Every structure is written in C-alpha cells, then in structure tokens.
Short mmCIF file of C-alpha atoms in Angstrom, two decimals:
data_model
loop_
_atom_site.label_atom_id
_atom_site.label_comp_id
_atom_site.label_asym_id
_atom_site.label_seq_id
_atom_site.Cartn_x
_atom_site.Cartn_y
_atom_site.Cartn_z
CA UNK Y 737 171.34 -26.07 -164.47
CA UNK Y 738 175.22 -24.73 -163.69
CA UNK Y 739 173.95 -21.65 -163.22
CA UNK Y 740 170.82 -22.35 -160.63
CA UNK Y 741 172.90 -24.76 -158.53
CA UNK Y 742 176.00 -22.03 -158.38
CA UNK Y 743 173.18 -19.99 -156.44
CA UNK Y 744 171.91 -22.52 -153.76
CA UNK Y 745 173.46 -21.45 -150.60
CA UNK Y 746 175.77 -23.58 -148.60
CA UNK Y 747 173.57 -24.56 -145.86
CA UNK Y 748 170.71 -25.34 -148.29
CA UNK Y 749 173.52 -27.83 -150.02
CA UNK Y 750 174.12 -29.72 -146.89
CA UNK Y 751 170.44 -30.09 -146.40
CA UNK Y 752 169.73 -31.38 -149.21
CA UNK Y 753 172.61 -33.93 -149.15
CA UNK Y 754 171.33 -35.51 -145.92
CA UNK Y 755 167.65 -35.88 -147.28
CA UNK Y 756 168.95 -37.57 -150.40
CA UNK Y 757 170.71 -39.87 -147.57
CA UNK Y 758 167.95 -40.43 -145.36
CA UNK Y 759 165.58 -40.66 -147.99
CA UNK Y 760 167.76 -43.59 -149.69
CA UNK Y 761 167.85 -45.10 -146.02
CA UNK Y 762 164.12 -44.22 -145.99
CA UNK Y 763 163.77 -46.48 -149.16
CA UNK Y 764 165.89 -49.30 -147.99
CA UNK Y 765 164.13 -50.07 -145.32
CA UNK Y 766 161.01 -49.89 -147.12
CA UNK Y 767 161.84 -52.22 -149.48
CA UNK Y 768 163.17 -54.76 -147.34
CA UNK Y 769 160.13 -54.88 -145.78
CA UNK Y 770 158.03 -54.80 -148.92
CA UNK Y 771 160.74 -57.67 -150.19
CA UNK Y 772 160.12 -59.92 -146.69
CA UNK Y 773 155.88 -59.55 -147.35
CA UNK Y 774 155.84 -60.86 -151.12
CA UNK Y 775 158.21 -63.62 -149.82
CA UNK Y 776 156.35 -64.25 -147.01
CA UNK Y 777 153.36 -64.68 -149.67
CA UNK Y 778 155.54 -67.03 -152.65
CA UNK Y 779 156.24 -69.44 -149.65
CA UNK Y 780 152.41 -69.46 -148.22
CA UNK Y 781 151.11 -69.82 -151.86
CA UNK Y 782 153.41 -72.86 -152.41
CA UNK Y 783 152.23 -74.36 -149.28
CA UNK Y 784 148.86 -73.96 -149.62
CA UNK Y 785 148.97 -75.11 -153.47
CA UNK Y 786 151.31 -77.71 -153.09
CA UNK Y 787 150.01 -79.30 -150.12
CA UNK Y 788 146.14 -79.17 -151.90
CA UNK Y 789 147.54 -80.38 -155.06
CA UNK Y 790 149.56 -83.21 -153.81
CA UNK Y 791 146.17 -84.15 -151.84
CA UNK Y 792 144.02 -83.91 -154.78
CA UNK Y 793 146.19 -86.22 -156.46
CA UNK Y 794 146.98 -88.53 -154.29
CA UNK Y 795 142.91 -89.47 -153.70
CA UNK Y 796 142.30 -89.15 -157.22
CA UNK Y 797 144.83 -92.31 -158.09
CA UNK Y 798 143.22 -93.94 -154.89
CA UNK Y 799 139.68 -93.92 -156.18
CA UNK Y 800 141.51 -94.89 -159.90
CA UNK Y 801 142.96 -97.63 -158.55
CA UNK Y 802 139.93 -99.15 -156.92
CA UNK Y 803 137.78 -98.77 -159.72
CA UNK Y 804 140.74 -100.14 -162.54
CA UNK Y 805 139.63 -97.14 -164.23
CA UNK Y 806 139.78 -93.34 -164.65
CA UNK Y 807 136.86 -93.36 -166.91
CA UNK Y 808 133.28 -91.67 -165.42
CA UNK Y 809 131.43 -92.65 -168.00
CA UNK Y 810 130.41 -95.63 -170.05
CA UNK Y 811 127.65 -95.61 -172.89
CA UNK Y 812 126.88 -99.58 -173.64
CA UNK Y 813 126.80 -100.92 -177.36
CA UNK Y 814 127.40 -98.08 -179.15
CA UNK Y 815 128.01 -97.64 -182.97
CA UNK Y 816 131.41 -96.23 -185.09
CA UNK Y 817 129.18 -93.34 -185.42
CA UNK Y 818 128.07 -93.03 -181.56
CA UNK Y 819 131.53 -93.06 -181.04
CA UNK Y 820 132.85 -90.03 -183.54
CA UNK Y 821 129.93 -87.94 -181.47
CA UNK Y 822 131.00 -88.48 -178.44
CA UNK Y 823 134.84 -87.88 -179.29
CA UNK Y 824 133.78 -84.67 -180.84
CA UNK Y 825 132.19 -83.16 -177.71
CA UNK Y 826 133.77 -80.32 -175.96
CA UNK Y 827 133.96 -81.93 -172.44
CA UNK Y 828 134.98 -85.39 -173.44
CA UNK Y 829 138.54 -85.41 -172.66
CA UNK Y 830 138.67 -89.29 -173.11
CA UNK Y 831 137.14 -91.87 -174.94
CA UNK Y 832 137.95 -95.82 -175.84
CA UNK Y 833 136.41 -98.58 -176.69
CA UNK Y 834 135.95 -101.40 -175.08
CA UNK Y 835 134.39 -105.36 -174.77
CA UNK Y 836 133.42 -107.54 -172.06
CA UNK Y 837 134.06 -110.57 -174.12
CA UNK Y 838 133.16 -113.36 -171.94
CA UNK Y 839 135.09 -115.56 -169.27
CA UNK Y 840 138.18 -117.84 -169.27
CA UNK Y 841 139.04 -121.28 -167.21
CA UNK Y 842 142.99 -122.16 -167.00
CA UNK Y 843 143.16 -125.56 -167.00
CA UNK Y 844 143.80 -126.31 -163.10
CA UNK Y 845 140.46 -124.19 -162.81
CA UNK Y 846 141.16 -120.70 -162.40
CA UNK Y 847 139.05 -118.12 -164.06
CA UNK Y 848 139.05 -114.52 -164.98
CA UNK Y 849 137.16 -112.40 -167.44
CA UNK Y 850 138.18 -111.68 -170.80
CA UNK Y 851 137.94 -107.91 -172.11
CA UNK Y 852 139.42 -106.31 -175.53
CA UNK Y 853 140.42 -102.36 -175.31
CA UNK Y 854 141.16 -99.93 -178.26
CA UNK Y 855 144.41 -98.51 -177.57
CA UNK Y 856 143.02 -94.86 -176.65
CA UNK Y 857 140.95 -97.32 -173.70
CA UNK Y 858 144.04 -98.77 -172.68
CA UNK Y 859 146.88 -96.71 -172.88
CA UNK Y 860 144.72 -93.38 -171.61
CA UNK Y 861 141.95 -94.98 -169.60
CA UNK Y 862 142.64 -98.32 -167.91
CA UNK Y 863 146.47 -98.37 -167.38
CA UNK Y 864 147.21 -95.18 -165.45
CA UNK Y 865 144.94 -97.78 -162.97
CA UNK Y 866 147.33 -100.25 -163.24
CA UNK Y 867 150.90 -100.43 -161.50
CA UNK Y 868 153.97 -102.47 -161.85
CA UNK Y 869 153.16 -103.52 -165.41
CA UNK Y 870 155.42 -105.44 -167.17
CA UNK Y 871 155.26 -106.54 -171.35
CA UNK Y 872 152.71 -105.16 -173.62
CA UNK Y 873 149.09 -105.02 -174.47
CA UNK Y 874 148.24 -107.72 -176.86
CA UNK Y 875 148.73 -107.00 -180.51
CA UNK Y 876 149.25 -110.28 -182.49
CA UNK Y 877 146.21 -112.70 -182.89
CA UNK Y 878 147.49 -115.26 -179.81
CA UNK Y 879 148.43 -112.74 -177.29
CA UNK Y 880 147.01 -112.62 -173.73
CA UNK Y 881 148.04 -110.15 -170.84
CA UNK Y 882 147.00 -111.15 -167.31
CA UNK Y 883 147.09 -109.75 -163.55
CA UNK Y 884 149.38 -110.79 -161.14
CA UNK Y 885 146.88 -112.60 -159.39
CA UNK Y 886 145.54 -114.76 -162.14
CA UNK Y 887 149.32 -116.02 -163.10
CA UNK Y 888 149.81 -116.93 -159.03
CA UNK Y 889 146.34 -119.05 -158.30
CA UNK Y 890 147.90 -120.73 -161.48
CA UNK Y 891 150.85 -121.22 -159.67
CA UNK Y 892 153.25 -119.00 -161.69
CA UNK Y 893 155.01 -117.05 -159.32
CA UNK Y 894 157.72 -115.59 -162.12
CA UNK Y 895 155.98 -114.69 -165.34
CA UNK Y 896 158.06 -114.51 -168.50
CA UNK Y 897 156.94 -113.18 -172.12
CA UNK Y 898 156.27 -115.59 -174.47
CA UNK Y 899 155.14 -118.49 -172.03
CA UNK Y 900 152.22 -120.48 -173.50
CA UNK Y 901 149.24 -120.80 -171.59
CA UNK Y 902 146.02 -122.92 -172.67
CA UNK Y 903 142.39 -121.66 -171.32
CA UNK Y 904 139.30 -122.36 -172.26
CA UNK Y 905 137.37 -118.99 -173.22
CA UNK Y 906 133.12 -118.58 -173.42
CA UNK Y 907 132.56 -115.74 -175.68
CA UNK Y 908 128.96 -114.58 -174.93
CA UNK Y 909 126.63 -117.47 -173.97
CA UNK Y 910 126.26 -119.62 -176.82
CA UNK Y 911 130.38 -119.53 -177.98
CA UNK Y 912 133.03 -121.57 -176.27
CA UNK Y 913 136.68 -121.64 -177.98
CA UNK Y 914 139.83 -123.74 -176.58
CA UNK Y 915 143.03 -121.40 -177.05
CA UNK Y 916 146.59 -121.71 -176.48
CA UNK Y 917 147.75 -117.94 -175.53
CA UNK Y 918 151.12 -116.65 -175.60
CA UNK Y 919 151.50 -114.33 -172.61
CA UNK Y 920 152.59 -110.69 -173.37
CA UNK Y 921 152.61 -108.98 -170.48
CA UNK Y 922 151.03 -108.72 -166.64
CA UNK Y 923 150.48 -106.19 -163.91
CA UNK Y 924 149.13 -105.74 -160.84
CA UNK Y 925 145.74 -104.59 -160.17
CA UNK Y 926 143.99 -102.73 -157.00
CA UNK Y 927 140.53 -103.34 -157.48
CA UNK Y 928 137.42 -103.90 -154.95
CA UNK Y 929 134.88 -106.80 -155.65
CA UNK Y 930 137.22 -108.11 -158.54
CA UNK Y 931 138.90 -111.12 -156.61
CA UNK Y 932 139.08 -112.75 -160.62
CA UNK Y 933 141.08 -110.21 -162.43
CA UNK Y 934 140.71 -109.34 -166.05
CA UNK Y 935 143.04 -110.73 -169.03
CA UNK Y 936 142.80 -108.82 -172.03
CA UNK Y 937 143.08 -110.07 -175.52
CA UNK Y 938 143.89 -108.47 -179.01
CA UNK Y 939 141.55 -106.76 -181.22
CA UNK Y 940 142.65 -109.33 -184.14
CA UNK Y 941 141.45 -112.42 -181.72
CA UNK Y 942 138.72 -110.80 -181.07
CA UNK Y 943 138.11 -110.05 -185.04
CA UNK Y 944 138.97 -113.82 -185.28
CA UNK Y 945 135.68 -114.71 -183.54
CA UNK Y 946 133.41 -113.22 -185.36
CA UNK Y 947 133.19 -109.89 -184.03
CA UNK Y 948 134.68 -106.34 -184.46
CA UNK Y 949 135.40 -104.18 -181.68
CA UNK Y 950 135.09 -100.93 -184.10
CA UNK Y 951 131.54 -101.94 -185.08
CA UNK Y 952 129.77 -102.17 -181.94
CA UNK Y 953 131.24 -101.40 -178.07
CA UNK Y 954 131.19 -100.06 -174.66
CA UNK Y 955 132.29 -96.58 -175.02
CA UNK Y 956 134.69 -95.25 -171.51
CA UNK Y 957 134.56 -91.88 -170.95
CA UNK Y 958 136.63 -89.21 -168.78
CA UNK Y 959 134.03 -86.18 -169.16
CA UNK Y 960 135.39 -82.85 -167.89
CA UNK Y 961 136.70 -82.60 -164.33
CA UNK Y 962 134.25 -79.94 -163.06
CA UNK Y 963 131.18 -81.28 -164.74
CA UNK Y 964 129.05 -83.85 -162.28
CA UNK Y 965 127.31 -87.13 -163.13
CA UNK Y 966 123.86 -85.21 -163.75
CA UNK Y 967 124.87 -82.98 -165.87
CA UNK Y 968 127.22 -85.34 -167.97
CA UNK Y 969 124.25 -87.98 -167.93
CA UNK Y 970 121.96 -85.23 -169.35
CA UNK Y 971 123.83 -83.81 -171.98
CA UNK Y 972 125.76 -87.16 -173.54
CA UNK Y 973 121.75 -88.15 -173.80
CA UNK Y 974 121.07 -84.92 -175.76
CA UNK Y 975 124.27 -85.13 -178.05
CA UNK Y 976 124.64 -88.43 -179.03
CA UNK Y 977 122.04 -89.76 -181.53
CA UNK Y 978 120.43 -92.95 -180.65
CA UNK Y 979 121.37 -93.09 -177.31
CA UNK Y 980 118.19 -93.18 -175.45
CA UNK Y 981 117.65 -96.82 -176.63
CA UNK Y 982 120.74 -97.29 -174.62
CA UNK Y 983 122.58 -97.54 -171.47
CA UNK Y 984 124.29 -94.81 -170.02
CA UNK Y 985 125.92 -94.72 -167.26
CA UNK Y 986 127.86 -92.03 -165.35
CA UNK Y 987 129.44 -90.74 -161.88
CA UNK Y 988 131.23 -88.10 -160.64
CA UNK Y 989 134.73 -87.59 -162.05
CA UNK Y 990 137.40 -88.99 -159.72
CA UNK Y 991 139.26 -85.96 -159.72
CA UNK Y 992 135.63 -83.89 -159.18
CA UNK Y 993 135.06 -86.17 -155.99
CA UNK Y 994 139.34 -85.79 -155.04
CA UNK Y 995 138.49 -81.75 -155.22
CA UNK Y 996 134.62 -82.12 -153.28
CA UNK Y 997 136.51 -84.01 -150.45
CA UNK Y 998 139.18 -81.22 -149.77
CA UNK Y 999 137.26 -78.41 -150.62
CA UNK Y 1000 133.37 -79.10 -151.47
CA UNK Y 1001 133.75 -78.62 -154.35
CA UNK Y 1002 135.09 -76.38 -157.60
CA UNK Y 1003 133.69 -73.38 -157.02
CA UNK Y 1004 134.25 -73.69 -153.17
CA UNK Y 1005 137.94 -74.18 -154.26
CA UNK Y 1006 138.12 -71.09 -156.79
CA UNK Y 1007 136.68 -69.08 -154.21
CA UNK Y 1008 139.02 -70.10 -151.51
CA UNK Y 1009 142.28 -69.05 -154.35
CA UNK Y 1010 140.27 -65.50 -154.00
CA UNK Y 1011 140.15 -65.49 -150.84
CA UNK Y 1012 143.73 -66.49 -150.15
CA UNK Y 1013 145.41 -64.35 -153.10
CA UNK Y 1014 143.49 -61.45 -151.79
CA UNK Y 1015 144.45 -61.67 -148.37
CA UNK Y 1016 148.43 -61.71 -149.90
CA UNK Y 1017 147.54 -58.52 -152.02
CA UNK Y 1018 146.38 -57.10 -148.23
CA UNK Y 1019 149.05 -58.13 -146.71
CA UNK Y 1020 152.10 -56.67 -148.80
CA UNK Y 1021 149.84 -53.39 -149.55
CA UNK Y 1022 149.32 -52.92 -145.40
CA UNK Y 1023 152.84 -53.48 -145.60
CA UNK Y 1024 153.94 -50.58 -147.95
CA UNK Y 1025 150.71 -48.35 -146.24
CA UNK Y 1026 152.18 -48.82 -142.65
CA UNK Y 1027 155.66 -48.19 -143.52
CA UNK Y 1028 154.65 -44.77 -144.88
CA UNK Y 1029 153.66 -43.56 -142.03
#
C-alpha cells in the first residue's frame, strides 16, 4: 500500500483530498435530511396513535360507566361446570359470577337491589365502572357496600365504615329477611335507568340464606375485543354444554364499539396503520431518492 500511494501523482493527491471532503459534506447533508424525515415520522406516529388511543379510551370508560359494567356478555343460571368452560375458552378474557339476589327497603323507605359478585366479577368486571370508591367489598357475613346515592336519599351525607344500617331484604319472591348491615364501603355510580343503585352483599350472607353463589349464577363475560355480539353469541352456544336451555345474552364489546366509532371498525383501523406507516416508509425513502440526485 506504501508503495502504490508513493506513485500517485501530486495533482491526483489533491483531487482526491477534496472528493473525500465534498463527499463527507455530500453525506452530511444527506443525513440531516434523512435524520429531519424519520423525525418528522416518530412525531406524526405519536400523534396519530396517541390522539386515537386516548379517544378509544376515553369512550370505552364512557360506555363502562353507563352500563356499571365492562362485561359483553352474560349467560343466566349457569353451573360450576358451565363456568370452568367458559373460563377455558380462548377469547374469554373475563369471567365472574354473579346474583341478582332480590331487593332491599331502608327503613325511612328507600330501596335498592341487592346483588352478590365473586371477586374475579368485582374486582375485574364491575369496579373499573365504578369511581370514587371508598372501603371494601363485603367479606364477613354482615357486610353491605352501597352507592352514594342510596346512603344520601337515606340522609347520610358522610358515610363512615362500620356504621350499622337495618333494611329489610326480599330474597327471590317467596323469602323476606330483616338484617342489620354493617357498612363496608360505598362509591359512586354512573349508570342510565338505575335511579335505585345496587348494594352488594357477601358471598357468606348469601351462603347464609340458603344459597351458594358457586353452585348456580349469572356468568359476566368480557369476550375478545375484536370479536362482535354474533359471533360471540354463536360460539359461547357451541362451547358451553347445556347452554341452549339457557339465556344468553351478548353485545358488542365496549372497546369494539370505542374502535367502530373512530374508525369503523378493526380491520378499518389495521388498515389505516398500513396505510399511514407506509406513507412514512415513502416519505423518508423519497427523501434519501431525491437527495441523490
């Protein structure tokens, strides 16, 4: 190598000195450019994804709210077996069980109805509904937990835990038990066409009357996002035994309806990523093309 460069002439030394410059300059500017595009594109992508995102969300906890649910799904009356089917399907994210067990009267008159959750039903379906919660879901045998609005048309405008609190419950039709309660916890619900509220008891009360939740309830279920009510409906009918002798009922997913609204839908909105992460792959590869030349 010595020996070959001792024979380039002067002039040819010079040369080649200012292309190694200008081709250095050359890539400078080329990568500043190529440097400004996929910028350009990590800023637009956040935009785009955030802003979608923070939509999606926003209008899934709406409809949530509304509903006092995030569960799409409900199969009525269903056995301990019914219930190890449907938590071993693929697109059940969700399950819980839970009882409608009757309605309550306070003793100046107010009334609300009286429901008993698993804790997979509460803690994952019904209180991400919920807001401003306060206590805990009823464990011991005398435990009640009640909405804000309940406590107030009894005219307790500052809850505390622990407070006693007498109602008169009917379980079913033919059952009516006189309780004194000891309030665990409140919160605040957001629902349409529920001006009553819902108090929830424990699973050991509700063992206390004669009944088990783990024996026989109303199965809540989040299916999978991107699967609609027809197709849900269809195959929880084909997978679980026994349950064409019962009710099923099923809508869209929240979050399916949050994604329909924004962008009609799944695929609509995986084809609109294409579309957008292609037209950034055009952009910085126009970039680096143009340049060139």
């Amino acid at each position: 190598m010595k020996g070959k460069s001792s024979n380039i002439p002067g002039n040819n030394r010079s040369v080649i000195r200012m292309l190694s410059r200008e081709f250095g300059k050359y890539n400078k500017k080329r990568n500043r450019i190529l440097m400004a595009a996929v910028a350009l594109c990590i800023v637009t992508l956040t935009m785009v994804f955030g802003i979608a995102f923070g939509k999606v969300q926003a209008e899934y906890m709406r409809a949530v709210r509304m509903a006092g649910t995030s569960a799409s799904a409900c199969i009525a009356g269903a056995s301990r077996e019914q219930y190890e089917e449907v938590r071993s399907l693929s697109y059940v994210k969700r399950v819980g069980r839970s009882v409608s067990v009757g309605e309550a009267v306070a003793e100046e008159g107010t009334t609300f109805r009286v429901q008993v959750l698993d804790k997979s039903a509460w803690e994952e379906i019904v209180k991400p509904a919920y807001t401003d919660i306060s206590g805990h879901y009823p464990v011991k045998e005398q435990e009640i937990m009640l909405p804000v609005k309940s406590l107030k048309a009894m005219g307790i405008q500052s809850p505390r835990e622990g407070m006693e609190l007498k109602f008169t419950v009917h379980v079913g039709l033919f059952q009516t038990e006189t309780e004194e309660f000891s309030l665990s916890g409140w919160y605040t619900d957001h629902m349409e066409g529920e001006p009553r509220g819902i108090g929830y008891i424990s699973e050991e009360k509700y063992r206390r009357w004669g009944y088990d939740i783990r024996r026989e309830s109303d199965l809540v279920i989040c299916q999978s996002d991107s699967m609609d009510w027809q197709e849900a409906e269809q195959r929880l009918y084909e997978d679980v035994k026994g349950s064409s002798g019962l009710k099923v009922t099923v809508r869209n997913p929240f979050a399916y309806d949050a994604v329909g609204q924004l962008a009609g839908g799944y695929s609509m909105a995986v084809l609109g990523a294409f579309v957008i992460f292609g037209g950034m792959f055009f952009q910085i590869y126009n970039s680096n093309f143009a340049h060139r030349f």
